[in-house]
Amino acid sequence: MTQLALVIDLNVCVGCHACVTSCKEWNTSGPAGFMTDENPYGKDPTGTFFNRVQTYEFGEFPNTETLHFPKSCLHCEDPPCVPVCPTGASYKRKEDGIVLVDYDKCIGCRYCSWACPYGVREIDEKQRVMKKCTLCVDRLYDETLPVSERKPACVLACPTSARLYGDVHDPDSEVSVAIRESGGYQLMPEWGTQPANHYLPRRKTRKQIHEDELVRADNPLKKEQRGPSKPISEPTLDDSTSW
Amino acid sequence: MHPAFSVIFLTTLIGVGQGMFLALFSGQTYSAVELLPTSNSARFYATGAFIALLFLVGGLIASFFHLGRPERAWRAASQWRTSWLSREVIVLPTLMMLVFVYALMHYFEWDTVLFTNAKGARLQLTLVVACFGMLATFALFICTGMIYACLKFLQEWHSPLTVINYTLLGTASGFALTTAFANLNAPELMRFYAIWTIIITSAGGITRAASLLRNAQLKPKSTLQTALGVRHTKIQQKSMGFMGGSVNTRDFAHHKTALFLKNIKWIFIVLAFVIPLLLLWLGMQRRDTGILLAAFIVQYIGLLFERWFFFAQANHPQNLYYQTV
Ligand code: SF4
Ligand code: SF4
């Protein structure tokens, strides 16, 4: 079985919102119709988005860290939003695990948005149907696109490659390897929704230096009684480099 | 959650309709086994059932205001295998049909006695229809309650008390209306209804208080730590990603202060339980339709506050992601 998903590397994300704008650009021009924006230049702008990037800070000054946090539908493996839908408009595809809304069946009752703990379903106020991330299902299988572009728009747009895309059920896929080797985790695991999208935590690269490494212990050349040159009085490279 | 008026009216109005039908059903059952005097069926049961039907229709109309695309509402009957909302969409019209048939049968007095036992207990055709109606009524209470109780991360709702409260509060308001109605049309039944209304309202008061106590002790399972996956005790949101509003900031919050919420709680306790009980008692003593009707109206208004509070109190975990602009 295939389960397509995104893996988002929080260690790399710089919070530039390129995924947000590329998502909106692709999906508002798509066959499913526009994504409503109301008062885009007015006092209280509001609109429908599939993907949003938020910013958090943790720690206490001066030891704080910034976390940019993109969030879209996580295409849960056990999606609570699907069984509650009274019309069958919300469904999870068998073939690739993408959770979709059939905009022609949806009655806009909002029940699914109550049933998603992550708040990623947004009712479109003009079209009056429920909308959410489609994982760009209209790109993934489009044979008129070059193979390298058959990916979600956000993945292509990300300037830091913080967004990986692939099959999380294939143990050798780029995403599975990243989850396995870089500590990928799921959001709100307490509800058993098993989100397919994973996040990679912020990671620090640290070098451990022991005290004895600070002092030059020996010079192999000296041991062989073969100095690199005649002893000289001013400092040499030998004083600061280990050979 | 944001308390939507369409849903507040839907749940309270059908509650009255269901309760009133249950009241008629129990009245008729009691008289069938001769525990109560038989009343004039055309006037009392037919008119009563039509009034109950009006409330059910009112609820149905209110529900359409909740839908983005009401013209497709028929589709909502398709997923009854998994969705409580879909089940409700099937049971509500079924109940309305049964209540309508029941009212017609009483009105035209199509009421063959199917069976009489030695002691004089009768089984009438209308009572058979009413039995099915009673089953549909309880099924509808369960569906309505389960729509909310089945959402496990809305912890305030995820409890059998939700279903029990919907059932008891709806039944109480329906019985209250029937009491006033009986005082006009079948005064011999008034005491019976008044006493049952007092019992059901008190029971509803106890279970509603139990759910208030339960919710006061809830500890949210989701925290900012699990929502973001960051293991740190100090996390602050700096930006929600946009400066205007969105569905996420409108649909999931009540935007009122904690004090406001607390006031609503006391208002509904007084209006839905305390005052109606006093008025019922007084109305029963004086046999005064005005007082009994006032008991129903005050209780109904109290239930509107109760429903508002029910929605506002539920804290959706998505709100963790929307704490600051
Ligand atoms: S993230 Fe929400 S909308 Fe997406 S599949 Fe999971 S529950 Fe459904
Ligand atoms: S809003 Fe649409 S997709 Fe969501 S539960 Fe209602 S009918 Fe289903």
Coordinates of C-alpha atoms and ligand atoms in Angstrom, one line a residue:
Chain A
M1 CA 0.0 0.0 0.0
T2 CA 1.1 3.5 -0.8
Q3 CA 0.8 6.4 1.6
L4 CA 2.0 9.6 0.0
A5 CA 2.9 12.3 2.5
L6 CA 5.2 15.3 3.3
V7 CA 8.0 15.4 5.7
I8 CA 8.8 18.8 6.9
D9 CA 12.2 19.6 8.3
L10 CA 11.8 22.2 11.1
N11 CA 15.6 22.4 11.3
V12 CA 15.7 23.9 7.8
C13 CA 12.5 25.8 7.5
V14 CA 13.2 29.6 7.6
G15 CA 9.5 30.6 7.6
C16 CA 9.6 32.3 4.2
H17 CA 6.0 31.4 3.3
A18 CA 7.0 30.3 -0.2
C19 CA 5.0 27.1 0.3
V20 CA 2.0 29.1 1.3
T21 CA 2.0 31.3 -1.7
S22 CA 2.9 28.6 -4.2
C23 CA 0.1 26.4 -2.8
K24 CA -2.4 29.2 -3.1
E25 CA -1.2 30.1 -6.6
W26 CA -1.5 26.5 -7.9
N27 CA -4.7 25.6 -6.2
T28 CA -6.6 28.8 -6.8
S29 CA -6.0 28.4 -10.5
G30 CA -6.9 24.7 -10.5
P31 CA -9.8 22.8 -12.0
A32 CA -11.6 22.9 -8.6
G33 CA -12.1 26.6 -8.8
F34 CA -10.7 29.6 -6.9
M35 CA -9.9 29.7 -3.2
T36 CA -11.9 32.6 -1.9
D37 CA -10.2 35.8 -0.6
E38 CA -12.4 38.4 1.0
N39 CA -11.3 42.0 1.5
P40 CA -7.8 41.1 0.4
Y41 CA -6.8 44.8 0.5
G42 CA -9.4 45.9 3.0
K43 CA -9.7 46.2 6.7
D44 CA -10.3 42.6 7.7
P45 CA -8.8 40.4 5.0
T46 CA -9.7 36.7 5.2
G47 CA -9.3 33.8 2.9
T48 CA -9.0 30.1 2.3
F49 CA -5.6 28.5 2.5
F50 CA -4.5 24.9 2.5
N51 CA -1.2 25.6 4.1
R52 CA -0.1 28.1 6.7
V53 CA 3.2 28.8 8.3
Q54 CA 3.3 29.8 12.0
T55 CA 6.1 31.0 14.2
Y56 CA 6.8 30.0 17.7
E57 CA 9.6 30.7 20.2
F58 CA 10.7 28.5 22.9
G59 CA 13.1 28.9 25.8
E60 CA 13.8 32.0 27.8
F61 CA 16.0 34.9 26.8
P62 CA 18.9 34.7 25.9
N63 CA 18.4 30.9 25.3
T64 CA 15.5 31.2 22.9
E65 CA 15.0 29.5 19.7
T66 CA 12.6 30.3 16.8
L67 CA 10.5 27.6 15.3
H68 CA 8.8 28.1 12.0
F69 CA 6.0 25.7 11.7
P70 CA 4.2 24.9 8.4
K71 CA 1.0 23.0 8.7
S72 CA -1.4 21.6 6.2
C73 CA -3.6 18.5 6.2
L74 CA -1.5 15.6 7.5
H75 CA -3.4 13.0 5.4
C76 CA -3.9 10.9 8.5
E77 CA -3.8 7.1 8.1
D78 CA -6.8 6.9 10.4
P79 CA -8.5 10.2 9.6
P80 CA -11.2 11.2 12.1
C81 CA -12.6 13.7 9.6
V82 CA -13.7 11.0 7.1
P83 CA -16.2 8.7 8.9
V84 CA -18.1 11.7 10.4
C85 CA -18.9 13.2 6.9
P86 CA -22.6 12.6 6.3
T87 CA -22.4 12.8 2.5
G88 CA -19.3 10.8 1.7
A89 CA -17.7 13.9 0.3
S90 CA -14.7 13.4 2.5
Y91 CA -12.8 10.3 1.6
K92 CA -9.4 8.7 1.8
R93 CA -8.1 7.3 -1.4
K94 CA -7.2 3.6 -1.2
E95 CA -4.5 3.8 -3.9
D96 CA -2.3 6.5 -2.4
G97 CA -3.8 7.4 1.0
I98 CA -4.5 11.0 0.1
V99 CA -7.5 12.5 2.0
L100 CA -9.7 14.5 -0.3
V101 CA -13.1 16.4 -0.4
D102 CA -15.4 15.9 -3.3
Y103 CA -16.5 19.6 -3.8
D104 CA -19.6 18.5 -5.8
K105 CA -21.0 16.4 -2.9
C106 CA -20.0 18.5 0.1
I107 CA -23.0 20.3 1.8
G108 CA -20.7 22.6 3.8
C109 CA -21.9 21.3 7.2
R110 CA -18.5 21.8 8.8
Y111 CA -18.7 18.7 10.8
C112 CA -15.4 17.3 9.4
S113 CA -13.6 20.5 10.4
W114 CA -14.8 19.9 14.0
A115 CA -13.5 16.4 13.8
C116 CA -10.0 17.3 12.7
P117 CA -7.8 18.0 15.7
Y118 CA -5.3 20.0 13.7
G119 CA -7.5 22.7 12.3
V120 CA -6.5 22.3 8.7
R121 CA -9.9 22.1 7.1
E122 CA -11.2 25.5 6.1
I123 CA -14.7 26.2 4.7
D124 CA -14.6 28.3 1.6
E125 CA -17.0 31.2 2.4
K126 CA -17.9 31.8 -1.2
Q127 CA -18.1 28.3 -2.6
R128 CA -19.6 27.2 0.7
V129 CA -17.8 23.8 0.6
M130 CA -15.0 22.4 2.8
K131 CA -11.5 22.8 1.5
K132 CA -8.1 21.3 2.4
C133 CA -4.7 20.3 1.1
T134 CA -5.0 17.8 -1.8
L135 CA -1.3 17.1 -1.8
C136 CA -1.6 18.6 -5.3
V137 CA -3.2 15.4 -6.5
D138 CA -3.7 17.2 -9.8
R139 CA 0.1 17.4 -10.3
L140 CA 1.2 14.0 -9.0
Y141 CA -0.1 12.0 -11.9
D142 CA -0.1 14.6 -14.7
E143 CA 1.9 13.0 -17.5
T144 CA 2.2 16.4 -19.3
L145 CA 4.5 17.5 -16.5
P146 CA 8.1 16.5 -16.5
V147 CA 8.7 13.7 -13.9
S148 CA 10.7 16.0 -11.7
E149 CA 7.7 18.3 -11.4
R150 CA 5.1 15.7 -10.4
K151 CA 5.3 16.8 -6.9
P152 CA 3.2 19.1 -4.7
A153 CA 3.7 22.8 -5.5
C154 CA 4.9 23.6 -2.0
V155 CA 7.7 21.1 -2.3
L156 CA 9.0 22.6 -5.5
A157 CA 8.8 26.1 -4.1
C158 CA 10.6 25.6 -0.9
P159 CA 14.0 27.4 -1.2
T160 CA 15.6 25.4 1.6
S161 CA 14.3 22.0 0.7
A162 CA 12.6 21.7 4.0
R163 CA 9.7 19.8 2.5
L164 CA 10.3 16.3 1.4
Y165 CA 7.6 14.3 -0.5
G166 CA 7.2 10.6 -1.0
D167 CA 5.7 7.3 0.1
V168 CA 6.0 6.8 3.8
H169 CA 5.1 3.2 3.5
D170 CA 8.1 2.4 1.3
P171 CA 10.9 1.9 3.8
D172 CA 13.6 3.0 1.4
S173 CA 11.9 6.2 0.2
E174 CA 13.6 9.5 0.9
V175 CA 10.9 10.4 3.4
S176 CA 11.0 7.1 5.3
V177 CA 14.8 7.3 5.6
A178 CA 14.5 10.9 6.8
I179 CA 11.9 9.9 9.4
R180 CA 14.0 6.9 10.5
E181 CA 17.3 8.6 10.7
S182 CA 16.5 12.1 11.7
G183 CA 13.9 11.6 14.4
G184 CA 10.7 12.2 12.4
Y185 CA 7.6 12.5 14.6
Q186 CA 3.8 13.0 14.3
L187 CA 1.7 15.8 15.7
M188 CA -0.7 15.1 18.6
P189 CA 0.0 11.3 18.7
E190 CA -2.4 11.1 21.6
W191 CA -5.5 10.9 19.4
G192 CA -4.4 7.9 17.4
T193 CA -5.0 9.6 14.0
Q194 CA -1.6 8.4 12.7
P195 CA -0.8 11.4 10.6
A196 CA 1.1 10.4 7.4
N197 CA 2.9 13.8 7.3
H198 CA 5.9 13.8 9.7
Y199 CA 8.1 16.6 11.1
L200 CA 11.8 16.5 11.6
P201 CA 12.8 18.2 14.9
R202 CA 15.3 21.1 15.2
R203 CA 18.7 19.5 15.6
K204 CA 22.0 20.9 16.8
T205 CA 25.4 19.8 15.5
R206 CA 27.7 19.6 18.4
K207 CA 31.3 18.5 18.8
Q208 CA 32.5 16.9 21.9
I209 CA 36.1 18.0 22.9
H210 CA 37.7 16.4 25.8
E211 CA 40.2 18.2 28.0
D212 CA 43.3 16.3 26.9
E213 CA 42.5 17.1 23.3
L214 CA 43.2 20.8 24.2
V215 CA 46.9 20.1 24.9
R216 CA 49.2 18.7 22.3
A217 CA 50.2 15.4 23.5
D218 CA 52.8 14.2 21.1
N219 CA 54.4 14.8 17.8
P220 CA 55.0 11.5 15.9
L221 CA 57.9 13.1 14.1
K222 CA 59.6 13.9 17.3
K223 CA 59.2 10.4 18.4
E224 CA 61.2 9.3 15.4
Q225 CA 63.8 11.9 16.4
R226 CA 63.3 13.6 13.1
G227 CA 62.3 17.2 13.6
P228 CA 60.6 18.9 10.6
S229 CA 63.5 21.4 10.5
K230 CA 66.2 22.8 12.6
P231 CA 64.8 24.1 15.9
I232 CA 63.7 27.7 15.5
S233 CA 62.9 30.2 18.1
E234 CA 59.7 31.9 16.6
P235 CA 56.4 30.1 16.7
T236 CA 55.9 27.5 14.0
L237 CA 53.0 25.7 12.4
D238 CA 54.0 22.8 14.5
D239 CA 52.8 24.7 17.5
S240 CA 49.2 25.0 16.3
T241 CA 48.6 22.1 14.0
S242 CA 48.6 18.4 14.5
W243 CA 50.2 16.6 11.6
Chain B
M1 CA -16.4 26.2 19.7
H2 CA -18.3 29.0 18.2
P3 CA -22.0 28.6 19.2
A4 CA -23.9 28.8 15.9
F5 CA -27.5 29.9 16.3
S6 CA -28.7 27.5 13.6
V7 CA -27.5 24.6 15.7
I8 CA -28.7 26.0 19.0
F9 CA -32.2 26.4 17.6
L10 CA -32.1 23.1 15.8
T11 CA -31.2 21.1 18.9
T12 CA -33.5 23.0 21.3
L13 CA -36.5 23.0 18.9
I14 CA -36.4 19.4 18.0
G15 CA -35.9 18.6 21.7
V16 CA -39.3 20.3 22.5
G17 CA -41.0 18.4 19.6
Q18 CA -39.5 15.1 20.7
G19 CA -40.4 15.7 24.4
M20 CA -43.9 16.7 23.6
F21 CA -44.4 13.6 21.5
L22 CA -43.1 11.5 24.3
A23 CA -45.5 13.2 26.7
L24 CA -48.4 12.4 24.4
F25 CA -47.2 8.9 24.1
S26 CA -47.0 8.4 27.8
G27 CA -50.3 10.0 28.4
Q28 CA -52.0 7.7 25.9
T29 CA -50.2 4.7 27.3
Y30 CA -51.3 5.5 30.9
S31 CA -54.9 5.9 29.7
A32 CA -54.8 2.7 27.7
V33 CA -54.1 0.8 30.9
E34 CA -56.6 3.0 32.7
L35 CA -54.2 4.7 35.0
L36 CA -55.4 8.0 33.6
P37 CA -58.8 9.2 32.4
T38 CA -59.1 9.1 28.6
S39 CA -59.2 12.5 27.1
N40 CA -60.9 13.7 24.0
S41 CA -58.5 12.3 21.5
A42 CA -59.2 14.6 18.5
R43 CA -58.7 17.8 20.4
F44 CA -55.9 16.7 22.7
Y45 CA -53.7 14.2 20.9
A46 CA -54.2 15.5 17.4
T47 CA -53.5 19.1 18.2
G48 CA -50.7 18.1 20.5
A49 CA -49.0 16.1 17.9
F50 CA -49.4 18.9 15.3
I51 CA -47.7 21.3 17.8
A52 CA -44.9 18.8 18.3
L53 CA -44.6 18.5 14.5
L54 CA -44.3 22.3 14.2
F55 CA -41.3 22.3 16.6
L56 CA -39.7 19.5 14.6
V57 CA -40.2 21.4 11.4
G58 CA -38.8 24.5 13.0
G59 CA -35.7 22.6 14.0
L60 CA -35.3 21.3 10.5
I61 CA -35.6 24.7 9.0
A62 CA -33.0 26.1 11.5
S63 CA -30.6 23.3 10.5
F64 CA -30.6 24.4 6.9
F65 CA -29.1 27.7 7.9
H66 CA -26.1 25.8 9.1
L67 CA -25.4 24.3 5.7
G68 CA -23.3 25.9 3.1
R69 CA -25.2 24.1 0.4
P70 CA -28.6 23.2 1.7
E71 CA -29.8 22.2 -1.8
R72 CA -27.6 19.1 -1.6
A73 CA -28.8 18.2 1.9
W74 CA -30.4 15.0 0.6
R75 CA -26.9 13.6 0.1
A76 CA -26.4 13.6 3.9
A77 CA -28.5 10.5 4.3
S78 CA -25.9 8.3 2.5
Q79 CA -23.2 7.7 5.2
W80 CA -25.4 6.3 8.0
R81 CA -22.9 3.4 8.4
T82 CA -20.3 5.7 9.9
S83 CA -21.7 9.2 10.6
W84 CA -24.1 10.1 13.4
L85 CA -25.0 13.3 11.6
S86 CA -26.1 11.1 8.6
R87 CA -28.2 9.0 11.0
E88 CA -29.8 12.1 12.4
V89 CA -30.6 13.2 8.9
I90 CA -32.5 9.9 8.4
V91 CA -34.2 9.7 11.8
L92 CA -35.5 13.2 12.0
P93 CA -37.8 13.0 8.9
T94 CA -38.8 9.5 9.9
L95 CA -40.0 10.8 13.3
M96 CA -41.7 13.7 11.6
M97 CA -43.6 11.3 9.3
L98 CA -44.7 9.2 12.3
V99 CA -45.8 12.2 14.3
F100 CA -47.8 13.4 11.3
V101 CA -49.5 10.0 10.8
Y102 CA -50.2 9.8 14.5
A103 CA -51.8 13.3 14.4
L104 CA -53.9 12.4 11.4
M105 CA -55.1 9.2 12.8
H106 CA -56.2 11.0 16.0
Y107 CA -57.8 13.8 14.0
F108 CA -59.9 11.5 11.8
E109 CA -60.3 9.1 14.7
W110 CA -58.9 6.1 12.8
D111 CA -58.4 4.3 16.0
T112 CA -59.4 0.7 15.9
V113 CA -59.0 -1.1 19.1
L114 CA -56.8 -4.0 18.2
F115 CA -57.0 -5.8 21.4
T116 CA -58.7 -5.6 24.9
N117 CA -57.7 -7.7 27.8
A118 CA -59.9 -8.9 30.6
K119 CA -59.1 -6.0 32.9
G120 CA -60.1 -3.5 30.2
A121 CA -56.7 -2.4 29.0
R122 CA -56.9 -1.5 25.3
L123 CA -54.3 -1.6 22.5
Q124 CA -55.3 1.0 19.9
L125 CA -53.9 1.4 16.4
T126 CA -52.6 4.9 17.3
L127 CA -50.7 3.5 20.2
V128 CA -48.8 1.1 17.8
V129 CA -47.8 4.1 15.7
A130 CA -46.9 6.0 18.8
C131 CA -44.6 3.1 19.9
F132 CA -42.7 3.4 16.7
G133 CA -42.6 7.2 17.2
M134 CA -41.3 6.7 20.7
L135 CA -38.5 4.5 19.3
A136 CA -37.7 7.1 16.7
T137 CA -37.7 9.9 19.3
F138 CA -35.1 8.1 21.4
A139 CA -33.1 7.2 18.4
L140 CA -33.1 10.9 17.5
F141 CA -31.9 11.9 20.9
I142 CA -29.1 9.4 20.7
C143 CA -28.1 10.6 17.2
T144 CA -28.1 14.3 18.2
G145 CA -26.1 13.6 21.4
M146 CA -23.7 11.3 19.7
I147 CA -22.9 13.9 17.0
Y148 CA -21.1 15.7 19.8
A149 CA -20.2 12.9 22.1
C150 CA -18.3 10.9 19.4
L151 CA -15.7 13.6 18.8
K152 CA -13.1 12.3 21.3
F153 CA -10.8 15.3 21.3
L154 CA -13.6 17.6 22.2
Q155 CA -13.2 16.3 25.7
E156 CA -16.1 18.4 27.2
W157 CA -18.5 16.6 24.8
H158 CA -16.9 13.1 24.8
S159 CA -19.1 11.6 27.5
P160 CA -22.3 9.6 27.9
L161 CA -23.6 12.6 29.8
T162 CA -23.9 14.5 26.6
V163 CA -26.5 12.1 25.2
I164 CA -28.2 11.9 28.6
N165 CA -28.5 15.6 28.8
Y166 CA -29.8 16.0 25.3
T167 CA -32.5 13.4 26.1
L168 CA -33.5 14.7 29.5
L169 CA -33.5 18.4 28.7
G170 CA -35.4 17.9 25.4
T171 CA -37.9 15.7 27.2
A172 CA -38.3 18.2 30.1
S173 CA -39.1 21.1 27.8
G174 CA -41.6 19.0 25.7
F175 CA -43.3 17.9 28.9
A176 CA -43.5 21.4 30.1
L177 CA -45.2 22.6 27.0
T178 CA -47.6 19.6 27.2
T179 CA -48.5 20.5 30.8
A180 CA -49.6 24.0 29.7
F181 CA -51.3 22.6 26.7
A182 CA -53.1 19.9 28.8
N183 CA -54.4 22.5 31.2
L184 CA -56.3 24.1 28.3
N185 CA -57.4 21.0 26.5
A186 CA -57.4 18.1 29.0
P187 CA -57.3 19.5 32.5
E188 CA -57.6 16.1 34.0
L189 CA -54.2 15.2 32.6
M190 CA -52.5 18.4 33.8
R191 CA -51.3 17.1 37.2
F192 CA -49.8 14.0 35.6
Y193 CA -47.8 16.1 33.1
A194 CA -46.8 18.7 35.7
I195 CA -45.4 16.1 38.1
W196 CA -43.5 14.3 35.3
T197 CA -42.1 17.6 34.1
I198 CA -40.9 18.4 37.6
I199 CA -39.3 14.9 37.9
I200 CA -37.6 15.1 34.4
T201 CA -36.4 18.7 34.9
S202 CA -34.9 17.8 38.2
A203 CA -33.2 14.7 36.7
G204 CA -31.9 16.9 33.9
G205 CA -30.6 19.4 36.4
I206 CA -28.7 16.7 38.2
T207 CA -27.1 15.2 35.1
R208 CA -26.3 18.7 33.7
A209 CA -24.7 19.6 36.9
A210 CA -22.7 16.3 36.7
S211 CA -21.4 17.3 33.3
L212 CA -20.5 20.8 34.6
L213 CA -18.5 19.2 37.4
R214 CA -16.9 16.7 35.1
N215 CA -15.9 19.4 32.6
A216 CA -14.5 21.6 35.4
Q217 CA -12.0 18.8 36.2
L218 CA -10.9 18.0 32.7
K219 CA -7.3 18.1 31.9
P220 CA -6.6 18.8 28.2
K221 CA -4.8 15.9 26.6
S222 CA -3.3 18.0 23.9
T223 CA -0.8 20.6 24.8
L224 CA 1.4 23.0 22.8
Q225 CA 4.2 20.4 23.3
T226 CA 2.3 17.6 21.6
A227 CA 0.8 20.0 19.0
L228 CA 4.3 21.1 17.9
G229 CA 6.4 18.2 19.0
V230 CA 8.7 20.4 21.0
R231 CA 9.8 19.3 24.4
H232 CA 10.1 22.5 26.3
T233 CA 8.0 24.0 29.0
K234 CA 8.2 27.5 27.7
I235 CA 6.7 27.9 24.3
Q236 CA 5.1 31.0 22.9
Q237 CA 3.4 31.6 19.7
K238 CA 4.8 34.6 17.8
S239 CA 2.7 34.6 14.7
M240 CA -0.3 32.5 13.4
G241 CA 0.8 33.1 9.9
F242 CA -1.7 35.8 8.9
M243 CA -2.9 39.1 10.3
G244 CA -6.6 39.0 9.3
G245 CA -9.1 36.4 10.5
S246 CA -9.6 33.0 9.2
V247 CA -12.1 30.1 9.6
N248 CA -9.8 28.8 12.3
T249 CA -10.1 32.0 14.4
R250 CA -13.9 32.3 13.8
D251 CA -15.4 28.8 14.0
F252 CA -13.6 27.4 17.0
A253 CA -13.8 30.1 19.6
H254 CA -16.5 32.1 21.3
H255 CA -14.5 35.3 21.7
K256 CA -16.0 36.1 25.0
T257 CA -14.4 36.5 28.4
A258 CA -14.3 33.7 31.1
L259 CA -16.6 35.9 33.2
F260 CA -19.2 36.1 30.4
L261 CA -19.1 32.3 30.2
K262 CA -19.6 32.0 33.9
N263 CA -22.5 34.4 33.8
I264 CA -24.2 32.4 31.1
K265 CA -23.7 29.3 33.1
W266 CA -25.6 30.7 36.1
I267 CA -28.3 32.2 33.8
F268 CA -29.0 28.9 32.3
I269 CA -29.1 27.1 35.7
V270 CA -31.6 29.6 36.9
L271 CA -33.7 29.8 33.8
A272 CA -33.7 26.2 32.7
F273 CA -34.1 24.6 36.0
V274 CA -34.8 26.7 39.1
I275 CA -37.5 29.1 37.8
P276 CA -39.4 26.5 35.7
L277 CA -39.6 24.2 38.7
L278 CA -41.1 27.0 40.9
L279 CA -43.5 28.1 38.2
L280 CA -44.6 24.5 37.5
W281 CA -45.3 23.9 41.1
L282 CA -47.2 27.2 41.4
G283 CA -49.1 26.6 38.1
M284 CA -50.0 23.1 39.2
Q285 CA -51.5 24.4 42.5
R286 CA -53.4 27.2 40.8
R287 CA -54.3 25.3 37.6
D288 CA -53.2 28.5 35.7
T289 CA -52.3 28.0 32.0
G290 CA -50.5 31.4 32.0
I291 CA -48.1 30.3 34.7
L292 CA -47.6 26.9 33.2
L293 CA -46.9 28.4 29.8
A294 CA -44.5 30.8 31.4
A295 CA -42.7 27.8 32.9
F296 CA -42.2 26.4 29.4
I297 CA -41.1 29.7 27.9
V298 CA -38.6 30.5 30.6
Q299 CA -37.2 26.9 30.4
Y300 CA -36.9 27.1 26.6
I301 CA -35.0 30.4 26.9
G302 CA -32.9 28.8 29.6
L303 CA -32.1 25.9 27.2
L304 CA -31.0 28.4 24.5
F305 CA -28.5 29.7 27.1
E306 CA -27.6 26.1 28.0
R307 CA -26.9 25.2 24.4
W308 CA -24.9 28.3 23.8
F309 CA -22.8 27.4 26.8
F310 CA -22.5 23.8 25.7
F311 CA -20.9 24.9 22.5
A312 CA -18.8 27.7 23.9
Q313 CA -17.3 25.5 26.7
A314 CA -15.9 22.9 24.3
N315 CA -12.3 23.7 23.6
H316 CA -11.0 22.4 20.3
P317 CA -7.4 21.4 20.3
Q318 CA -6.8 23.4 17.1
N319 CA -7.0 26.5 19.2
L320 CA -3.6 25.6 20.4
Y321 CA -2.3 26.8 17.1
Y322 CA -4.2 30.1 17.2
Q323 CA -3.1 31.9 20.3
T324 CA -1.8 35.2 19.0
V325 CA -1.9 37.2 15.8
Ligands
SF4_1 S1 -5.1 16.3 9.3 FE1 -7.2 16.7 9.7 S2 -8.1 16.9 7.7 FE2 -6.2 16.0 7.4 S3 -6.6 13.7 7.4 FE3 -6.0 14.3 9.5 S4 -7.9 14.7 10.5 FE4 -8.4 14.8 8.3
SF4_2 S1 -18.4 20.0 5.3 FE1 -18.6 18.7 3.5 S2 -16.8 17.3 3.6 FE2 -17.2 18.2 5.7 S3 -18.5 16.7 6.7 FE3 -19.8 18.2 5.8 S4 -20.4 17.4 3.8 FE4 -18.6 16.2 4.6

